[in-house]
mmCIF file of C-alpha atoms and ligand atoms in Angstrom:
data_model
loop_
_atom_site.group_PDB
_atom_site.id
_atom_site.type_symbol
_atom_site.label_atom_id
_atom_site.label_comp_id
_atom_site.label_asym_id
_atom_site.label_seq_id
_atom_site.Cartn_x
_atom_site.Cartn_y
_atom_site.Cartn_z
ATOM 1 C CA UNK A 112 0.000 0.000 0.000
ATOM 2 C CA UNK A 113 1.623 3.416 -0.675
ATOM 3 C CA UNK A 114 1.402 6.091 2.113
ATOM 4 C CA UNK A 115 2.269 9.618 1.681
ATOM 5 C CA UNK A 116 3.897 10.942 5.000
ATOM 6 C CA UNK A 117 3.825 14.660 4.894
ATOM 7 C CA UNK A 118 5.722 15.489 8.162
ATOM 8 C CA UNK A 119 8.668 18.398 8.279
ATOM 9 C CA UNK A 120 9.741 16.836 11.894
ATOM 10 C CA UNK A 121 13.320 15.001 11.150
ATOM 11 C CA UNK A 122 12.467 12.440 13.922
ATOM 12 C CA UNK A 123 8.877 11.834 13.601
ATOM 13 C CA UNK A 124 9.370 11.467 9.890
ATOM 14 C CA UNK A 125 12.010 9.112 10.242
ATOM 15 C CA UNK A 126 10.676 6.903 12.795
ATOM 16 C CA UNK A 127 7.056 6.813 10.776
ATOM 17 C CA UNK A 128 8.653 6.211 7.768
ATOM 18 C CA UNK A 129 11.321 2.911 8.929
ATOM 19 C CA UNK A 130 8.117 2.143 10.763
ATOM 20 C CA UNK A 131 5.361 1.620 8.025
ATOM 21 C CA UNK A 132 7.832 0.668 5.719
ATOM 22 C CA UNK A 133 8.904 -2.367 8.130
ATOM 23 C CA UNK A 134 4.993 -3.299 7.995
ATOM 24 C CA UNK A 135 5.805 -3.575 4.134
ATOM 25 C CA UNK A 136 4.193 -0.580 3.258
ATOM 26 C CA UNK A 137 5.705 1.709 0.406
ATOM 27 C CA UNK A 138 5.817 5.166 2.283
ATOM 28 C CA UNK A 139 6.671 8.555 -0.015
ATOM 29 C CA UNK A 140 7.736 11.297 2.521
ATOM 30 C CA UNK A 141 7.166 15.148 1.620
ATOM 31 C CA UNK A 142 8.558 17.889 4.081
ATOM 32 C CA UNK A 143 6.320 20.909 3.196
ATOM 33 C CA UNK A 144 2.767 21.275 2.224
ATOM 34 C CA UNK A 145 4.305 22.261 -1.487
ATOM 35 C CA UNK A 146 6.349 19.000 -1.433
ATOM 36 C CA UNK A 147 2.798 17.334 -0.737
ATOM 37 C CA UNK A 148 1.144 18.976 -3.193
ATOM 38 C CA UNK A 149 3.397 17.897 -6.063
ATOM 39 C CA UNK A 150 2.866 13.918 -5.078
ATOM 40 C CA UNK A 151 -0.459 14.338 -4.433
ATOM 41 C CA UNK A 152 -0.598 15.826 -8.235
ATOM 42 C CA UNK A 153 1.765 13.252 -9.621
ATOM 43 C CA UNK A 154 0.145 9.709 -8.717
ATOM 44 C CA UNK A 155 -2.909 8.451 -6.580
ATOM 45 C CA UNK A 156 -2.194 7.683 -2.539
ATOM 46 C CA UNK A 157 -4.269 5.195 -0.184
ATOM 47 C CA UNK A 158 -3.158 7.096 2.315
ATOM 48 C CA UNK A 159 -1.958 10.553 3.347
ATOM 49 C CA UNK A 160 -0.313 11.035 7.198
ATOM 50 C CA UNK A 161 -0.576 14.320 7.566
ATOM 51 C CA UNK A 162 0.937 17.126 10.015
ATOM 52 C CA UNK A 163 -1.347 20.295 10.383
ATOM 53 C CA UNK A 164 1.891 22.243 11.339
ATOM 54 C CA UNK A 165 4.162 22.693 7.960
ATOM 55 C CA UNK A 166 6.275 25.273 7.579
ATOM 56 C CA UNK A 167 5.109 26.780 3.888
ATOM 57 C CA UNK A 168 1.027 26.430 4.326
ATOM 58 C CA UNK A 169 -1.091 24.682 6.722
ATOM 59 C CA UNK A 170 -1.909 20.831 6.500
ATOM 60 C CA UNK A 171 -5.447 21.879 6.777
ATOM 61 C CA UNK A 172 -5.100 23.801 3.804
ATOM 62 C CA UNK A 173 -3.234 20.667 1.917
ATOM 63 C CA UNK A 174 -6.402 18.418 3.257
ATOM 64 C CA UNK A 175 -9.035 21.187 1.966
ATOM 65 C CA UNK A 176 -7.415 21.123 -1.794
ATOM 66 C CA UNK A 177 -6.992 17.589 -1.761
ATOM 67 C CA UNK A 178 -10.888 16.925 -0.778
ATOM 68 C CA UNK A 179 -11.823 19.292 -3.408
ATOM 69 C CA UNK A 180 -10.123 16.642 -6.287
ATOM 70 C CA UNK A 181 -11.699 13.299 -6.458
ATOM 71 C CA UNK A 182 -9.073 12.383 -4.389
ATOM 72 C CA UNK A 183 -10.408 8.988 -2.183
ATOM 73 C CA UNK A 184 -7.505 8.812 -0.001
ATOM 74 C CA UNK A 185 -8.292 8.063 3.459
ATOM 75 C CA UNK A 186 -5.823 10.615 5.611
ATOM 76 C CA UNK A 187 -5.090 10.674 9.268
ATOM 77 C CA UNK A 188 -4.133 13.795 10.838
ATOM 78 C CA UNK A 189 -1.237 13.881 13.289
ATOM 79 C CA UNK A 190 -1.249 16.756 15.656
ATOM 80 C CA UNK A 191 0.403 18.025 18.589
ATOM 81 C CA UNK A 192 -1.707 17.500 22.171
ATOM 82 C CA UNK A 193 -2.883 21.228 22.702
ATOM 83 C CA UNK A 194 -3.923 21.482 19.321
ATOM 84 C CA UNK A 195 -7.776 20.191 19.842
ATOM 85 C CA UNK A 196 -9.205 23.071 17.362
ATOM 86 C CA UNK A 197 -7.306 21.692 15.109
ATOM 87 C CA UNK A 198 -8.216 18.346 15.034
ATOM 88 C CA UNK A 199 -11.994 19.155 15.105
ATOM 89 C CA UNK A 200 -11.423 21.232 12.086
ATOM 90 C CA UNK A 201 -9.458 18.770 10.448
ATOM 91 C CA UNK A 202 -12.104 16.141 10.697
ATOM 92 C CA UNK A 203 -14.057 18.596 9.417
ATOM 93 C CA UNK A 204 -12.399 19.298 6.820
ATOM 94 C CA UNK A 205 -12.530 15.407 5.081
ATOM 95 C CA UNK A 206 -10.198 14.058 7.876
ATOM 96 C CA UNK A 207 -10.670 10.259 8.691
ATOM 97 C CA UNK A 208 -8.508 9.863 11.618
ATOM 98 C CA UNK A 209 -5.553 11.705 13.894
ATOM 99 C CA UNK A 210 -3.296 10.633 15.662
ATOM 100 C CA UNK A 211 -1.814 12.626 18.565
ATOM 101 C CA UNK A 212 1.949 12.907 19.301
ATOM 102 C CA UNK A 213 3.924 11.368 20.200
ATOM 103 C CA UNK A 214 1.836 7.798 18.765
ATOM 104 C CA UNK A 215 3.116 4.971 19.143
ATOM 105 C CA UNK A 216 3.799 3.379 15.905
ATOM 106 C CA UNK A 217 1.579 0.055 16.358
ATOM 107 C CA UNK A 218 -1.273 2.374 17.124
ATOM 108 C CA UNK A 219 -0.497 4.060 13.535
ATOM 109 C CA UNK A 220 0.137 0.939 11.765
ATOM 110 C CA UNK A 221 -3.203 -0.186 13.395
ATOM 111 C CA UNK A 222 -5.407 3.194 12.143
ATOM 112 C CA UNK A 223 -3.848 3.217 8.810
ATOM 113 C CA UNK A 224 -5.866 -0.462 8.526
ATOM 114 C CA UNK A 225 -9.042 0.765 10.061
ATOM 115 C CA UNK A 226 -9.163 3.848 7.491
ATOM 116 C CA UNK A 227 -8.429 1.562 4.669
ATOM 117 C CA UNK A 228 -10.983 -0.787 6.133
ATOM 118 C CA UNK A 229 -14.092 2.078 6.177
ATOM 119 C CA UNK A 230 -12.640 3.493 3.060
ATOM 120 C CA UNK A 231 -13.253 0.035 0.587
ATOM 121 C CA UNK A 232 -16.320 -0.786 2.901
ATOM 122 C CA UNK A 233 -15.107 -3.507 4.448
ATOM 123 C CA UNK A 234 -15.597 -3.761 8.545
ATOM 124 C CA UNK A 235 -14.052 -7.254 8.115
ATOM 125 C CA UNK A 236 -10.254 -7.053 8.544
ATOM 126 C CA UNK A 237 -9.671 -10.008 6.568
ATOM 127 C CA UNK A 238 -9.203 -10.651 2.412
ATOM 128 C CA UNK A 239 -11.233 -13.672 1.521
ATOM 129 C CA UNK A 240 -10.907 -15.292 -2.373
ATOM 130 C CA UNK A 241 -11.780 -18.789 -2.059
ATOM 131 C CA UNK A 242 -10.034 -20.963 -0.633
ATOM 132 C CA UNK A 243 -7.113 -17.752 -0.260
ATOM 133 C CA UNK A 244 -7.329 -15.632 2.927
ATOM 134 C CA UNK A 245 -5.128 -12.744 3.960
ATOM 135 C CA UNK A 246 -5.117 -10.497 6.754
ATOM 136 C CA UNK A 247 -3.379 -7.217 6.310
ATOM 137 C CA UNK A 248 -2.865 -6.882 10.194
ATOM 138 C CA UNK A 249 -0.932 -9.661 10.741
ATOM 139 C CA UNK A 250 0.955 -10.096 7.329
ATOM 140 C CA UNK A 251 -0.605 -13.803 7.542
ATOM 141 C CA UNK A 252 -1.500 -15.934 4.303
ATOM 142 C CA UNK A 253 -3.561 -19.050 4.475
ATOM 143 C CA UNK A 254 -4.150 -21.103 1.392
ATOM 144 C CA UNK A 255 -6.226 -24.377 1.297
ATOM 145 C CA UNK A 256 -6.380 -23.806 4.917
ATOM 146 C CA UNK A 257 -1.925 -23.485 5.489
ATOM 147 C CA UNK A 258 0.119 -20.889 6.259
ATOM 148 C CA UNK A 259 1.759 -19.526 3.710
ATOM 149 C CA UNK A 260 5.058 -17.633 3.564
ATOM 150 C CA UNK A 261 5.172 -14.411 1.496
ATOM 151 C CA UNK A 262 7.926 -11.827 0.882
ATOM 152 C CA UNK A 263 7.020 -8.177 1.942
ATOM 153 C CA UNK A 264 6.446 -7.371 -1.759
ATOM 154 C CA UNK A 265 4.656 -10.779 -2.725
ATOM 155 C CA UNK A 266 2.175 -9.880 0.181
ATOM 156 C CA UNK A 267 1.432 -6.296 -1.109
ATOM 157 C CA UNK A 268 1.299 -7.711 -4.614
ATOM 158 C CA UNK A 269 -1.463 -10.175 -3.684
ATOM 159 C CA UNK A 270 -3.050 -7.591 -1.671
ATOM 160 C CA UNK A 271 -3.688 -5.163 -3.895
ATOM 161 C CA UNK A 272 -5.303 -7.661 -6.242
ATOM 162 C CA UNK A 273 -7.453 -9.155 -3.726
ATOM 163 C CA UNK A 274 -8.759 -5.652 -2.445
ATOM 164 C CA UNK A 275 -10.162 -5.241 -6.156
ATOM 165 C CA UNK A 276 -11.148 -8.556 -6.984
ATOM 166 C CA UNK A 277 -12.500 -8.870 -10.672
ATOM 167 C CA UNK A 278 -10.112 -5.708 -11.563
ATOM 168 C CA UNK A 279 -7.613 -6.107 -13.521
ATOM 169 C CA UNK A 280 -4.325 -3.604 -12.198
ATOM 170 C CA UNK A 281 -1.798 -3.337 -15.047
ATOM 171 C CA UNK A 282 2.001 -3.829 -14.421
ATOM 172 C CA UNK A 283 2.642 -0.129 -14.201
ATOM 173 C CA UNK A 284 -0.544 -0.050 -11.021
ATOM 174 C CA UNK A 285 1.335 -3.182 -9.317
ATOM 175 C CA UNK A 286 4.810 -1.481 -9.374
ATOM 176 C CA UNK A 287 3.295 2.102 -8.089
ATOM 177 C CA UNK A 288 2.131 0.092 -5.209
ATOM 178 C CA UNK A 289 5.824 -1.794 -4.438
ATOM 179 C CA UNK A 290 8.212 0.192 -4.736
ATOM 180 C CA UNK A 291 8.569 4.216 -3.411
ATOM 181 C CA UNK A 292 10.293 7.453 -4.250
ATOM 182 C CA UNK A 293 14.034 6.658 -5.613
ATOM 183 C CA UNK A 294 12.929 3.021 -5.503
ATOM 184 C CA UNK A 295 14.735 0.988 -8.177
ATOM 185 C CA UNK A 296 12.049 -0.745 -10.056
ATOM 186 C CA UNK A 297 13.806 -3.773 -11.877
ATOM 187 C CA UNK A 298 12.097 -4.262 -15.424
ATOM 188 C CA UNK A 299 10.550 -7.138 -14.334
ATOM 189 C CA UNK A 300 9.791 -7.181 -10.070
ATOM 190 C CA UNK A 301 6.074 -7.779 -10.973
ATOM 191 C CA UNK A 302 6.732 -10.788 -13.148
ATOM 192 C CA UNK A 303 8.815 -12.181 -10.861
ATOM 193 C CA UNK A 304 6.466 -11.685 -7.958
ATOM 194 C CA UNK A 305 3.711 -13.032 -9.702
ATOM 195 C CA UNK A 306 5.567 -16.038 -10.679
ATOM 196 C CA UNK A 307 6.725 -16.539 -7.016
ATOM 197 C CA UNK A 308 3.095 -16.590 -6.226
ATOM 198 C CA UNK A 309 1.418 -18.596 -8.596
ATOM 199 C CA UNK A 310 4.424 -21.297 -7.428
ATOM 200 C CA UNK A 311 3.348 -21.042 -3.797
ATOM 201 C CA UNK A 312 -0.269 -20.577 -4.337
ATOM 202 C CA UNK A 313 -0.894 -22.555 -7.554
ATOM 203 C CA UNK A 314 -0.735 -21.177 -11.107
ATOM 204 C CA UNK A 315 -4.612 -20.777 -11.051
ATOM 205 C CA UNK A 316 -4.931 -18.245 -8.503
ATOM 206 C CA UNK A 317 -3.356 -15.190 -10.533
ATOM 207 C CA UNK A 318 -4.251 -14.464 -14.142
ATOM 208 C CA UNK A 319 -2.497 -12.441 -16.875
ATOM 209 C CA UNK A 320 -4.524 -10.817 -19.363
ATOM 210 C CA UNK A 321 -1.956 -10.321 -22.059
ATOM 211 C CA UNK A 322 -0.868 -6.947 -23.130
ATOM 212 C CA UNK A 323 -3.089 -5.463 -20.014
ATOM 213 C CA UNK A 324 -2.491 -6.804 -16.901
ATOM 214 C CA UNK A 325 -2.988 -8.908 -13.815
ATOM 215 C CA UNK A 326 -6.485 -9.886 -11.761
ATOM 216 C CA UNK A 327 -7.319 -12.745 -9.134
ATOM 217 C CA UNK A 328 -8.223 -16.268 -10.746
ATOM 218 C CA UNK A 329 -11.840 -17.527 -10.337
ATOM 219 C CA UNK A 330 -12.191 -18.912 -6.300
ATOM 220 C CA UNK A 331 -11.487 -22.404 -6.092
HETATM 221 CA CA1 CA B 485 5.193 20.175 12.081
#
């Protein structure tokens, strides 16, 4: 899942950022409301961490512009403890969450899900496809009832497809979710995650629509 951290705190940054990206998350970091701006512009974000306090415009104003796009990122607001006017405003403002510092970073991890969660619609924390079940929370894969172990990147890989099943993401949608800012992408990650998969999951359970792109096999 790709998070845009827009933080202009060395420490806080840092520590959200080594954090999410731990929890196999793919976390873009902007310093200034103008940095924020630009990556908000440039690609589409599940979620956006957001400080109020930035020190070119407010984060409220950053959270007004991006509700006016069709933006449908779900964004949690992290504010300082005195700051209770701004909080209310910021939920007010298209807000789904905040966080006050300092958070502990399980708590984040664990509000980033529940956004994501009442953003697709889904109270149930679990991905279901047949006989395939994943739960975000713990990084846990069962198939035909075993554990399965995935890679950081296989686990995002299959998430993303099972959020949207009967969607079909193209190579170019499966890389913007694995790999951040600066990230090498090597020509050809999402093959090679895919094939990783389909060996510990069965061939069946991924299809490639040639030329376009990827989408969940029929449940078996
Ligand atoms: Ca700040």
């Amino acid at each position: 899942m790709r998070v845009l951290l827009v933080e202009d705190d060395d420490m806080i940054g840092a520590a959200v950022r080594q954090g999410l990206t731990q929890d196999g998350y793919v976390v873009d970091w902007a310093r200034d409301a103008s940095e924020a701006e630009l990556a908000l512009g440039a690609q589409p974000y599940e979620v956006v961490l957001l400080d109020l306090g930035l020190p070119d415009r407010s984060g409220l104003e950053v959270l007004a512009d991006l509700r006016r796009t069709a933006s449908d990122a779900a964004v949690v607001i992290l504010t300082a403890r005195d700051a209770v006017a701004d909080r209310i405003a910021g939920l007010d403002t298209g807000a789904d969450d905040y966080l006050v510092k300092p958070f502990d970073l399980d708590e984040l991890s664990a509000r980033i899900r529940a956004v994501q969660r009442r953003r697709k619609g889904r109270a149930e924390p679990l991905l279901v496809h047949g006989q395939l079940t994943l739960n975000p929370a713990s990084h846990e894969c069962l198939w035909q009832g075993a554990a399965v172990s995935l890679s950081a990147k296989e686990f995002s890989l299959l998430q993303a497809l099972m959020e949207r099943p009967g969607a079909v993401l193209s190579r170019a949608q499966l890389e913007e979710r694995l790999y951040g800012w600066g990230g090498e992408v090597e020509s050809n990650a999402v093959e090679v995650h895919i094939y990783n998969l389909r060996k510990k999951l069965g061939a069946e359970t991924i299809r490639t629509l040639r030329g376009v792109g990827y989408l969940l096999g029929n449940p078996s």
